């Protein structure tokens, strides 16, 4: 059998980073009309390239199959909206953006971020492949192009007058199988002194915190700063700054520009790159042991849920998130261990989680069940969710997270 090849450099992929078995697409929620049908499961096997150190999955589905009709709406997370609003204020102040500027966001989702630029009088354009999500953005007053971003889309938009002073690409760089075509698009659409920002979960934090549930088929790549610098450089883009953020369990915000632009590199850039070298992200030792740690998390979670069931206690979950679906399917957890999962998004309520077939309900429906324990699947939002669902405490209910280790609070 031919080994898969690296999407960044073409080398054969032979080193396993983490093998999570078989899993369905993490955002393929099961609707009532599909409940009694089967699902397609694909290998969820992450490799690390020994030549360029990009961690990646094979592409089993096209972006069109995954993202053209999407179940994730960014605007349902209050914490993420605060993050977006802060980004807008910071970018306007740092780069002097105003009514003569243009901001383009790639994978703009439901307009969650661009709405704040619109409110401050800065012209914007969203680029979003999911038509159902783009409609929500347009209803919010955010002009949105329904398209996948890459070199050709960027050339078309640039020719139509959409050259950008700033581009934003939040949690999308990992979602593209052709990472070179995607990166090339920013070189096409940026003005000579324009700035591109990319936010993505940091591979270093993923390893440190054992965040294996961020591995799912919609995430084709798992990124370090060093790898991103190398990919962007191949398309005439120079990284000049980086910021570390707590979002998604630990993310990077990378700032890039054309090679000849005037933006000077910051000391923070060197600091983060050196931290990656110190963590051995560019040699095999940095990846050893991750799979064993993941298996330990699985065993601890199953022991806890079995003990809860044996003691006659009811467990529900909160957050019908993609990361939760990876966790549930890897662990083999089904409704006999977790009765239901609550989610604020009406687009998910009334469906069943892919693979595990746990029903998705509203937060009010979960409260009516009076569970003894609520397992928070998006552990990165545990404080926000525990605050929203504080009524659980009224009957002695508890919260729990499984990653990076099982914690009941």
mmCIF file of C-alpha atoms in Angstrom:
data_model
loop_
_atom_site.group_PDB
_atom_site.id
_atom_site.type_symbol
_atom_site.label_atom_id
_atom_site.label_comp_id
_atom_site.label_asym_id
_atom_site.label_seq_id
_atom_site.Cartn_x
_atom_site.Cartn_y
_atom_site.Cartn_z
ATOM 1 C CA UNK A 1 0.000 0.000 0.000
ATOM 2 C CA UNK A 2 1.392 3.403 -0.987
ATOM 3 C CA UNK A 3 2.140 5.738 1.928
ATOM 4 C CA UNK A 4 0.293 9.069 1.955
ATOM 5 C CA UNK A 5 2.338 12.135 1.058
ATOM 6 C CA UNK A 6 2.791 15.484 2.784
ATOM 7 C CA UNK A 7 0.545 18.261 1.521
ATOM 8 C CA UNK A 8 3.264 20.839 2.193
ATOM 9 C CA UNK A 9 6.406 19.238 0.758
ATOM 10 C CA UNK A 10 5.350 15.981 -0.930
ATOM 11 C CA UNK A 11 7.474 13.667 1.242
ATOM 12 C CA UNK A 12 6.114 10.227 2.187
ATOM 13 C CA UNK A 13 4.287 10.179 5.532
ATOM 14 C CA UNK A 14 5.472 7.269 7.641
ATOM 15 C CA UNK A 15 5.492 8.594 11.229
ATOM 16 C CA UNK A 16 2.258 8.327 13.226
ATOM 17 C CA UNK A 17 1.417 11.226 15.520
ATOM 18 C CA UNK A 18 -1.932 9.929 16.757
ATOM 19 C CA UNK A 19 -4.253 7.190 15.482
ATOM 20 C CA UNK A 20 -7.846 7.658 16.659
ATOM 21 C CA UNK A 21 -9.327 4.820 14.667
ATOM 22 C CA UNK A 22 -12.399 5.357 12.480
ATOM 23 C CA UNK A 23 -14.733 8.321 12.828
ATOM 24 C CA UNK A 24 -17.454 10.101 10.831
ATOM 25 C CA UNK A 25 -17.112 13.740 9.783
ATOM 26 C CA UNK A 26 -17.291 15.683 13.024
ATOM 27 C CA UNK A 27 -19.847 18.241 11.813
ATOM 28 C CA UNK A 28 -22.150 15.798 10.001
ATOM 29 C CA UNK A 29 -25.008 15.989 12.487
ATOM 30 C CA UNK A 30 -27.679 13.350 11.937
ATOM 31 C CA UNK A 31 -31.055 14.839 11.019
ATOM 32 C CA UNK A 32 -34.369 13.071 11.754
ATOM 33 C CA UNK A 33 -34.713 11.868 8.157
ATOM 34 C CA UNK A 34 -31.234 10.290 8.326
ATOM 35 C CA UNK A 35 -31.491 8.816 11.798
ATOM 36 C CA UNK A 36 -32.160 5.263 10.595
ATOM 37 C CA UNK A 37 -29.460 5.294 7.932
ATOM 38 C CA UNK A 38 -25.801 4.425 8.144
ATOM 39 C CA UNK A 39 -22.862 6.807 8.284
ATOM 40 C CA UNK A 40 -19.482 6.796 6.556
ATOM 41 C CA UNK A 41 -16.483 6.423 8.871
ATOM 42 C CA UNK A 42 -12.981 7.408 7.746
ATOM 43 C CA UNK A 43 -9.574 6.768 9.364
ATOM 44 C CA UNK A 44 -8.675 9.512 11.813
ATOM 45 C CA UNK A 45 -4.935 8.971 11.660
ATOM 46 C CA UNK A 46 -2.630 11.971 12.078
ATOM 47 C CA UNK A 47 0.898 11.784 10.688
ATOM 48 C CA UNK A 48 3.898 14.053 11.159
ATOM 49 C CA UNK A 49 6.125 14.729 8.160
ATOM 50 C CA UNK A 50 9.773 13.889 8.824
ATOM 51 C CA UNK A 51 10.873 16.373 6.155
ATOM 52 C CA UNK A 52 8.975 19.585 7.023
ATOM 53 C CA UNK A 53 7.251 18.655 10.342
ATOM 54 C CA UNK A 54 3.701 19.441 9.279
ATOM 55 C CA UNK A 55 1.222 17.339 11.289
ATOM 56 C CA UNK A 56 -1.664 16.315 9.056
ATOM 57 C CA UNK A 57 -4.495 13.982 8.122
ATOM 58 C CA UNK A 58 -5.160 12.432 4.766
ATOM 59 C CA UNK A 59 -8.006 14.109 2.849
ATOM 60 C CA UNK A 60 -10.903 11.648 2.589
ATOM 61 C CA UNK A 61 -13.562 14.215 1.684
ATOM 62 C CA UNK A 62 -13.378 17.317 -0.480
ATOM 63 C CA UNK A 63 -13.868 20.774 1.046
ATOM 64 C CA UNK A 64 -17.039 21.041 -1.045
ATOM 65 C CA UNK A 65 -18.500 17.968 0.689
ATOM 66 C CA UNK A 66 -17.543 19.227 4.141
ATOM 67 C CA UNK A 67 -18.119 22.985 4.068
ATOM 68 C CA UNK A 68 -20.734 23.823 1.438
ATOM 69 C CA UNK A 69 -23.539 23.369 3.989
ATOM 70 C CA UNK A 70 -22.059 23.800 7.429
ATOM 71 C CA UNK A 71 -23.450 23.375 10.943
ATOM 72 C CA UNK A 72 -21.006 25.673 12.767
ATOM 73 C CA UNK A 73 -22.095 29.258 13.434
ATOM 74 C CA UNK A 74 -19.471 31.372 15.224
ATOM 75 C CA UNK A 75 -21.994 33.873 16.564
ATOM 76 C CA UNK A 76 -23.357 31.476 19.207
ATOM 77 C CA UNK A 77 -20.273 31.744 21.437
ATOM 78 C CA UNK A 78 -20.283 34.861 23.613
ATOM 79 C CA UNK A 79 -16.590 34.436 24.384
ATOM 80 C CA UNK A 80 -15.668 34.185 20.708
ATOM 81 C CA UNK A 81 -17.696 37.316 19.930
ATOM 82 C CA UNK A 82 -15.761 39.220 22.601
ATOM 83 C CA UNK A 83 -12.523 37.960 21.045
ATOM 84 C CA UNK A 84 -13.665 39.166 17.610
ATOM 85 C CA UNK A 85 -14.704 42.598 18.857
ATOM 86 C CA UNK A 86 -11.348 43.033 20.608
ATOM 87 C CA UNK A 87 -9.523 42.028 17.405
ATOM 88 C CA UNK A 88 -11.377 44.686 15.422
ATOM 89 C CA UNK A 89 -10.564 47.458 17.892
ATOM 90 C CA UNK A 90 -6.897 46.436 17.989
ATOM 91 C CA UNK A 91 -6.469 46.188 14.211
ATOM 92 C CA UNK A 92 -8.127 49.569 13.602
ATOM 93 C CA UNK A 93 -5.822 51.211 16.114
ATOM 94 C CA UNK A 94 -2.618 49.421 15.069
ATOM 95 C CA UNK A 95 -2.971 49.799 11.307
ATOM 96 C CA UNK A 96 -4.999 53.008 11.086
ATOM 97 C CA UNK A 97 -7.976 51.479 9.317
ATOM 98 C CA UNK A 98 -10.879 53.701 8.353
ATOM 99 C CA UNK A 99 -13.514 54.477 5.761
ATOM 100 C CA UNK A 100 -10.958 54.329 2.911
ATOM 101 C CA UNK A 101 -9.649 50.917 3.930
ATOM 102 C CA UNK A 102 -10.809 47.433 2.986
ATOM 103 C CA UNK A 103 -10.924 44.399 5.256
ATOM 104 C CA UNK A 104 -11.446 40.936 3.768
ATOM 105 C CA UNK A 105 -12.134 37.961 5.992
ATOM 106 C CA UNK A 106 -11.646 34.468 4.639
ATOM 107 C CA UNK A 107 -14.029 31.871 6.108
ATOM 108 C CA UNK A 108 -16.109 34.743 7.472
ATOM 109 C CA UNK A 109 -18.842 32.405 8.716
ATOM 110 C CA UNK A 110 -21.962 34.254 9.895
ATOM 111 C CA UNK A 111 -20.368 37.712 9.963
ATOM 112 C CA UNK A 112 -19.432 37.344 13.633
ATOM 113 C CA UNK A 113 -16.224 39.424 13.183
ATOM 114 C CA UNK A 114 -16.836 41.691 10.207
ATOM 115 C CA UNK A 115 -20.008 43.058 11.801
ATOM 116 C CA UNK A 116 -17.778 45.004 14.213
ATOM 117 C CA UNK A 117 -15.796 46.579 11.355
ATOM 118 C CA UNK A 118 -19.092 47.518 9.667
ATOM 119 C CA UNK A 119 -20.281 49.171 12.886
ATOM 120 C CA UNK A 120 -17.109 51.315 12.875
ATOM 121 C CA UNK A 121 -17.458 52.391 9.272
ATOM 122 C CA UNK A 122 -14.721 50.212 7.761
ATOM 123 C CA UNK A 123 -15.647 48.626 4.378
ATOM 124 C CA UNK A 124 -15.535 44.832 4.431
ATOM 125 C CA UNK A 125 -16.005 41.725 2.357
ATOM 126 C CA UNK A 126 -16.532 38.234 3.691
ATOM 127 C CA UNK A 127 -15.543 35.116 1.755
ATOM 128 C CA UNK A 128 -17.481 32.085 2.972
ATOM 129 C CA UNK A 129 -18.032 28.761 1.165
ATOM 130 C CA UNK A 130 -21.110 27.675 3.141
ATOM 131 C CA UNK A 131 -24.114 29.355 1.552
ATOM 132 C CA UNK A 132 -26.399 28.642 4.525
ATOM 133 C CA UNK A 133 -23.977 30.401 6.883
ATOM 134 C CA UNK A 134 -23.253 33.258 4.453
ATOM 135 C CA UNK A 135 -26.962 34.108 4.332
ATOM 136 C CA UNK A 136 -26.880 34.889 8.039
ATOM 137 C CA UNK A 137 -23.918 37.237 7.496
ATOM 138 C CA UNK A 138 -25.714 39.099 4.705
ATOM 139 C CA UNK A 139 -28.745 39.506 6.962
ATOM 140 C CA UNK A 140 -26.393 41.159 9.467
ATOM 141 C CA UNK A 141 -25.298 43.685 6.854
ATOM 142 C CA UNK A 142 -21.985 41.987 6.047
ATOM 143 C CA UNK A 143 -21.338 41.717 2.263
ATOM 144 C CA UNK A 144 -20.310 38.125 1.620
ATOM 145 C CA UNK A 145 -18.972 36.255 -1.394
ATOM 146 C CA UNK A 146 -19.947 32.576 -1.409
ATOM 147 C CA UNK A 147 -16.721 30.918 -2.572
ATOM 148 C CA UNK A 148 -13.755 28.824 -1.524
ATOM 149 C CA UNK A 149 -10.654 30.979 -1.143
ATOM 150 C CA UNK A 150 -7.507 30.340 -3.112
ATOM 151 C CA UNK A 151 -5.346 31.878 -5.818
ATOM 152 C CA UNK A 152 -8.091 32.163 -8.476
ATOM 153 C CA UNK A 153 -10.751 33.526 -6.111
ATOM 154 C CA UNK A 154 -8.250 36.081 -4.814
ATOM 155 C CA UNK A 155 -7.345 37.235 -8.315
ATOM 156 C CA UNK A 156 -11.015 37.608 -9.205
ATOM 157 C CA UNK A 157 -11.790 39.609 -6.072
ATOM 158 C CA UNK A 158 -8.696 41.790 -6.481
ATOM 159 C CA UNK A 159 -9.689 42.581 -10.075
ATOM 160 C CA UNK A 160 -13.158 43.525 -8.812
ATOM 161 C CA UNK A 161 -11.701 46.170 -6.491
ATOM 162 C CA UNK A 162 -11.301 44.209 -3.283
ATOM 163 C CA UNK A 163 -7.562 44.578 -2.681
ATOM 164 C CA UNK A 164 -7.201 44.449 1.084
ATOM 165 C CA UNK A 165 -5.428 46.533 3.705
ATOM 166 C CA UNK A 166 -6.133 43.723 6.139
ATOM 167 C CA UNK A 167 -7.183 40.121 5.711
ATOM 168 C CA UNK A 168 -8.333 37.916 8.563
ATOM 169 C CA UNK A 169 -8.321 34.126 8.473
ATOM 170 C CA UNK A 170 -9.416 32.703 11.804
ATOM 171 C CA UNK A 171 -9.346 28.943 12.329
ATOM 172 C CA UNK A 172 -9.313 28.188 8.616
ATOM 173 C CA UNK A 173 -5.663 27.602 7.671
ATOM 174 C CA UNK A 174 -5.974 24.125 9.156
ATOM 175 C CA UNK A 175 -9.161 23.457 7.157
ATOM 176 C CA UNK A 176 -7.697 23.582 3.643
ATOM 177 C CA UNK A 177 -6.227 20.488 1.958
ATOM 178 C CA UNK A 178 -4.366 22.556 -0.661
ATOM 179 C CA UNK A 179 -2.516 24.778 1.761
ATOM 180 C CA UNK A 180 -0.266 26.251 -0.953
ATOM 181 C CA UNK A 181 -3.145 27.418 -3.148
ATOM 182 C CA UNK A 182 -4.762 28.953 -0.072
ATOM 183 C CA UNK A 183 -1.597 30.792 1.020
ATOM 184 C CA UNK A 184 -1.008 32.056 -2.523
ATOM 185 C CA UNK A 185 -4.388 33.761 -2.446
ATOM 186 C CA UNK A 186 -3.252 36.197 0.233
ATOM 187 C CA UNK A 187 -0.295 37.296 -1.859
ATOM 188 C CA UNK A 188 -2.792 38.113 -4.639
ATOM 189 C CA UNK A 189 -5.342 40.045 -2.592
ATOM 190 C CA UNK A 190 -3.119 42.076 -0.228
ATOM 191 C CA UNK A 191 -2.174 45.666 -1.045
ATOM 192 C CA UNK A 192 1.609 46.341 -1.091
ATOM 193 C CA UNK A 193 1.619 47.288 2.606
ATOM 194 C CA UNK A 194 -1.379 45.140 3.518
ATOM 195 C CA UNK A 195 -1.356 42.753 6.473
ATOM 196 C CA UNK A 196 -2.720 39.227 6.677
ATOM 197 C CA UNK A 197 -3.559 37.721 10.058
ATOM 198 C CA UNK A 198 -4.018 34.004 10.635
ATOM 199 C CA UNK A 199 -5.297 32.462 13.842
ATOM 200 C CA UNK A 200 -5.027 28.742 14.493
ATOM 201 C CA UNK A 201 -4.641 26.358 17.428
ATOM 202 C CA UNK A 202 -0.958 26.050 18.265
ATOM 203 C CA UNK A 203 0.471 22.546 17.822
ATOM 204 C CA UNK A 204 2.747 23.146 20.796
ATOM 205 C CA UNK A 205 -0.222 23.668 23.140
ATOM 206 C CA UNK A 206 -2.059 20.728 21.595
ATOM 207 C CA UNK A 207 0.810 18.435 22.520
ATOM 208 C CA UNK A 208 1.401 19.932 25.970
ATOM 209 C CA UNK A 209 -2.285 19.759 26.935
ATOM 210 C CA UNK A 210 -3.040 16.455 25.144
ATOM 211 C CA UNK A 211 -5.759 18.126 23.081
ATOM 212 C CA UNK A 212 -6.327 15.176 20.762
ATOM 213 C CA UNK A 213 -9.984 16.101 20.281
ATOM 214 C CA UNK A 214 -8.976 18.962 17.993
ATOM 215 C CA UNK A 215 -8.109 16.238 15.470
ATOM 216 C CA UNK A 216 -11.014 15.718 13.083
ATOM 217 C CA UNK A 217 -11.413 15.346 9.342
ATOM 218 C CA UNK A 218 -12.322 19.007 8.771
ATOM 219 C CA UNK A 219 -8.867 19.883 10.209
ATOM 220 C CA UNK A 220 -6.436 18.732 7.557
ATOM 221 C CA UNK A 221 -3.339 20.267 9.230
ATOM 222 C CA UNK A 222 -2.043 20.966 12.773
ATOM 223 C CA UNK A 223 0.278 23.902 12.753
ATOM 224 C CA UNK A 224 3.400 25.237 14.373
ATOM 225 C CA UNK A 225 4.691 28.750 13.767
ATOM 226 C CA UNK A 226 7.844 27.406 12.120
ATOM 227 C CA UNK A 227 5.870 25.407 9.563
ATOM 228 C CA UNK A 228 3.574 28.345 8.784
ATOM 229 C CA UNK A 229 6.546 30.674 8.281
ATOM 230 C CA UNK A 230 7.987 28.232 5.753
ATOM 231 C CA UNK A 231 4.739 27.794 3.814
ATOM 232 C CA UNK A 232 4.001 31.528 3.588
ATOM 233 C CA UNK A 233 7.580 32.287 2.555
ATOM 234 C CA UNK A 234 7.137 30.100 -0.526
ATOM 235 C CA UNK A 235 4.427 32.530 -1.694
ATOM 236 C CA UNK A 236 6.299 35.792 -1.094
ATOM 237 C CA UNK A 237 4.774 36.432 2.328
ATOM 238 C CA UNK A 238 6.868 37.293 5.371
ATOM 239 C CA UNK A 239 5.755 36.711 8.962
ATOM 240 C CA UNK A 240 6.665 39.743 11.065
ATOM 241 C CA UNK A 241 4.776 39.266 14.340
ATOM 242 C CA UNK A 242 2.967 36.652 16.394
ATOM 243 C CA UNK A 243 0.720 36.752 19.443
ATOM 244 C CA UNK A 244 -0.282 33.922 21.778
ATOM 245 C CA UNK A 245 -3.959 33.674 22.729
ATOM 246 C CA UNK A 246 -5.841 31.335 25.081
ATOM 247 C CA UNK A 247 -8.610 30.698 22.535
ATOM 248 C CA UNK A 248 -9.237 27.067 21.529
ATOM 249 C CA UNK A 249 -6.919 25.875 24.252
ATOM 250 C CA UNK A 250 -3.980 27.980 23.057
ATOM 251 C CA UNK A 251 -3.763 29.676 19.672
ATOM 252 C CA UNK A 252 -1.386 31.815 17.652
ATOM 253 C CA UNK A 253 -2.264 34.985 15.784
ATOM 254 C CA UNK A 254 0.314 35.338 13.028
ATOM 255 C CA UNK A 255 0.882 38.617 11.152
ATOM 256 C CA UNK A 256 2.248 38.430 7.593
ATOM 257 C CA UNK A 257 2.923 40.872 4.766
ATOM 258 C CA UNK A 258 4.574 40.967 1.352
ATOM 259 C CA UNK A 259 8.311 40.288 1.478
ATOM 260 C CA UNK A 260 9.121 43.897 0.481
ATOM 261 C CA UNK A 261 6.646 45.570 2.876
ATOM 262 C CA UNK A 262 7.915 47.879 5.608
ATOM 263 C CA UNK A 263 6.588 45.947 8.637
ATOM 264 C CA UNK A 264 9.525 45.191 10.948
ATOM 265 C CA UNK A 265 9.855 41.825 12.720
ATOM 266 C CA UNK A 266 9.124 41.815 16.454
ATOM 267 C CA UNK A 267 11.072 40.093 19.268
ATOM 268 C CA UNK A 268 7.987 37.965 19.981
ATOM 269 C CA UNK A 269 8.457 36.192 16.669
ATOM 270 C CA UNK A 270 11.875 34.866 17.631
ATOM 271 C CA UNK A 271 10.699 33.946 21.136
ATOM 272 C CA UNK A 272 7.874 31.693 19.909
ATOM 273 C CA UNK A 273 10.040 30.041 17.253
ATOM 274 C CA UNK A 274 12.685 29.280 19.890
ATOM 275 C CA UNK A 275 10.023 27.832 22.201
ATOM 276 C CA UNK A 276 9.035 25.425 19.410
ATOM 277 C CA UNK A 277 12.634 24.338 18.925
ATOM 278 C CA UNK A 278 12.918 23.852 22.691
ATOM 279 C CA UNK A 279 9.846 21.595 22.602
ATOM 280 C CA UNK A 280 11.464 19.505 19.821
ATOM 281 C CA UNK A 281 8.751 20.207 17.251
ATOM 282 C CA UNK A 282 11.386 19.811 14.532
ATOM 283 C CA UNK A 283 12.665 16.381 15.509
ATOM 284 C CA UNK A 284 10.892 13.068 16.242
ATOM 285 C CA UNK A 285 11.252 13.252 20.027
ATOM 286 C CA UNK A 286 8.686 16.060 20.241
ATOM 287 C CA UNK A 287 5.945 13.701 19.046
ATOM 288 C CA UNK A 288 6.790 10.553 20.993
ATOM 289 C CA UNK A 289 4.338 9.497 23.672
ATOM 290 C CA UNK A 290 1.353 11.539 22.515
ATOM 291 C CA UNK A 291 -0.643 8.473 21.467
ATOM 292 C CA UNK A 292 -0.090 6.803 24.849
ATOM 293 C CA UNK A 293 -1.275 9.926 26.678
ATOM 294 C CA UNK A 294 -4.415 10.015 24.535
ATOM 295 C CA UNK A 295 -5.231 6.398 25.393
ATOM 296 C CA UNK A 296 -4.855 7.223 29.096
ATOM 297 C CA UNK A 297 -7.453 10.001 28.752
ATOM 298 C CA UNK A 298 -9.857 7.574 27.077
ATOM 299 C CA UNK A 299 -9.504 5.022 29.856
ATOM 300 C CA UNK A 300 -10.004 7.619 32.595
ATOM 301 C CA UNK A 301 -13.136 9.012 30.930
ATOM 302 C CA UNK A 302 -14.688 5.573 30.476
ATOM 303 C CA UNK A 303 -13.939 4.573 34.072
ATOM 304 C CA UNK A 304 -15.662 7.734 35.315
ATOM 305 C CA UNK A 305 -18.754 7.337 33.139
ATOM 306 C CA UNK A 306 -19.140 3.658 34.018
ATOM 307 C CA UNK A 307 -18.844 4.498 37.732
ATOM 308 C CA UNK A 308 -21.505 7.200 37.360
ATOM 309 C CA UNK A 309 -23.869 4.774 35.646
ATOM 310 C CA UNK A 310 -23.199 2.020 38.176
ATOM 311 C CA UNK A 311 -23.997 4.441 41.003
ATOM 312 C CA UNK A 312 -27.300 5.377 39.333
ATOM 313 C CA UNK A 313 -26.244 8.911 38.477
ATOM 314 C CA UNK A 314 -27.292 10.583 35.220
ATOM 315 C CA UNK A 315 -24.661 12.177 32.981
ATOM 316 C CA UNK A 316 -25.403 14.654 30.204
ATOM 317 C CA UNK A 317 -22.959 16.705 28.164
ATOM 318 C CA UNK A 318 -22.786 20.301 26.993
ATOM 319 C CA UNK A 319 -21.502 21.536 23.643
ATOM 320 C CA UNK A 320 -22.266 19.701 20.409
ATOM 321 C CA UNK A 321 -18.870 20.747 19.111
ATOM 322 C CA UNK A 322 -16.670 18.992 16.573
ATOM 323 C CA UNK A 323 -14.001 18.360 19.204
ATOM 324 C CA UNK A 324 -16.614 16.641 21.352
ATOM 325 C CA UNK A 325 -17.526 14.322 18.499
ATOM 326 C CA UNK A 326 -13.890 13.266 18.108
ATOM 327 C CA UNK A 327 -13.712 12.558 21.834
ATOM 328 C CA UNK A 328 -16.979 10.596 21.968
ATOM 329 C CA UNK A 329 -16.254 8.476 18.906
ATOM 330 C CA UNK A 330 -12.690 7.677 19.917
ATOM 331 C CA UNK A 331 -13.875 6.636 23.383
ATOM 332 C CA UNK A 332 -16.885 4.714 22.040
ATOM 333 C CA UNK A 333 -19.318 6.672 24.239
ATOM 334 C CA UNK A 334 -23.012 6.384 23.373
ATOM 335 C CA UNK A 335 -26.390 7.302 24.966
ATOM 336 C CA UNK A 336 -26.190 4.608 27.647
ATOM 337 C CA UNK A 337 -23.349 6.617 29.224
ATOM 338 C CA UNK A 338 -24.309 10.167 28.186
ATOM 339 C CA UNK A 339 -28.067 10.708 27.929
ATOM 340 C CA UNK A 340 -28.056 13.915 25.866
ATOM 341 C CA UNK A 341 -25.877 16.867 24.879
ATOM 342 C CA UNK A 342 -27.074 20.464 25.073
ATOM 343 C CA UNK A 343 -26.146 23.185 22.611
ATOM 344 C CA UNK A 344 -27.263 26.780 22.179
ATOM 345 C CA UNK A 345 -27.375 26.550 18.397
ATOM 346 C CA UNK A 346 -30.892 25.882 17.081
ATOM 347 C CA UNK A 347 -29.233 24.486 13.947
ATOM 348 C CA UNK A 348 -27.980 21.513 16.004
ATOM 349 C CA UNK A 349 -30.917 21.005 18.365
ATOM 350 C CA UNK A 350 -33.186 18.151 17.307
ATOM 351 C CA UNK A 351 -30.317 16.273 15.631
ATOM 352 C CA UNK A 352 -28.089 13.439 16.818
ATOM 353 C CA UNK A 353 -24.329 13.561 17.111
ATOM 354 C CA UNK A 354 -22.505 11.754 14.299
ATOM 355 C CA UNK A 355 -21.326 8.293 15.258
ATOM 356 C CA UNK A 356 -22.345 8.313 18.910
ATOM 357 C CA UNK A 357 -25.987 9.159 18.064
ATOM 358 C CA UNK A 358 -26.428 11.089 21.307
ATOM 359 C CA UNK A 359 -29.448 13.438 20.947
ATOM 360 C CA UNK A 360 -28.819 17.196 20.859
ATOM 361 C CA UNK A 361 -31.197 19.258 23.009
ATOM 362 C CA UNK A 362 -31.503 22.869 24.120
ATOM 363 C CA UNK A 363 -29.916 24.012 27.400
ATOM 364 C CA UNK A 364 -33.405 24.333 28.929
ATOM 365 C CA UNK A 365 -34.203 20.740 27.992
ATOM 366 C CA UNK A 366 -30.980 19.600 29.627
ATOM 367 C CA UNK A 367 -31.842 21.470 32.827
ATOM 368 C CA UNK A 368 -35.256 19.776 32.842
ATOM 369 C CA UNK A 369 -33.468 16.400 32.882
ATOM 370 C CA UNK A 370 -31.750 17.390 36.174
ATOM 371 C CA UNK A 371 -28.513 15.504 35.440
ATOM 372 C CA UNK A 372 -26.131 14.703 38.265
ATOM 373 C CA UNK A 373 -23.099 15.508 36.110
ATOM 374 C CA UNK A 374 -22.597 17.630 32.998
ATOM 375 C CA UNK A 375 -19.515 16.744 30.964
ATOM 376 C CA UNK A 376 -18.374 19.902 29.146
ATOM 377 C CA UNK A 377 -17.077 18.755 25.757
ATOM 378 C CA UNK A 378 -15.613 22.105 24.568
ATOM 379 C CA UNK A 379 -13.269 22.224 27.565
ATOM 380 C CA UNK A 380 -11.775 25.498 26.328
ATOM 381 C CA UNK A 381 -15.098 27.172 27.205
ATOM 382 C CA UNK A 382 -15.640 25.413 30.522
ATOM 383 C CA UNK A 383 -15.780 28.556 32.658
ATOM 384 C CA UNK A 384 -18.218 30.274 30.304
ATOM 385 C CA UNK A 385 -20.453 27.195 30.100
ATOM 386 C CA UNK A 386 -20.380 26.480 33.848
ATOM 387 C CA UNK A 387 -21.483 30.070 34.412
ATOM 388 C CA UNK A 388 -24.334 29.833 31.926
ATOM 389 C CA UNK A 389 -25.505 26.512 33.362
ATOM 390 C CA UNK A 390 -25.014 27.377 37.044
ATOM 391 C CA UNK A 391 -28.548 26.145 37.806
ATOM 392 C CA UNK A 392 -27.086 22.621 37.727
ATOM 393 C CA UNK A 393 -25.679 23.356 41.186
ATOM 394 C CA UNK A 394 -29.200 23.820 42.645
ATOM 395 C CA UNK A 395 -29.727 20.059 42.988
ATOM 396 C CA UNK A 396 -26.104 19.229 43.729
ATOM 397 C CA UNK A 397 -25.097 18.700 40.124
ATOM 398 C CA UNK A 398 -21.462 18.815 39.075
ATOM 399 C CA UNK A 399 -19.460 19.693 35.987
ATOM 400 C CA UNK A 400 -16.610 17.698 34.504
ATOM 401 C CA UNK A 401 -14.041 17.920 31.718
ATOM 402 C CA UNK A 402 -11.939 15.058 30.362
ATOM 403 C CA UNK A 403 -9.038 16.981 28.772
ATOM 404 C CA UNK A 404 -6.171 17.415 29.559
ATOM 405 C CA UNK A 405 -7.198 15.151 32.452
ATOM 406 C CA UNK A 406 -10.467 14.158 34.050
ATOM 407 C CA UNK A 407 -11.544 16.939 36.412
ATOM 408 C CA UNK A 408 -14.844 17.189 38.322
ATOM 409 C CA UNK A 409 -15.776 20.579 39.725
#
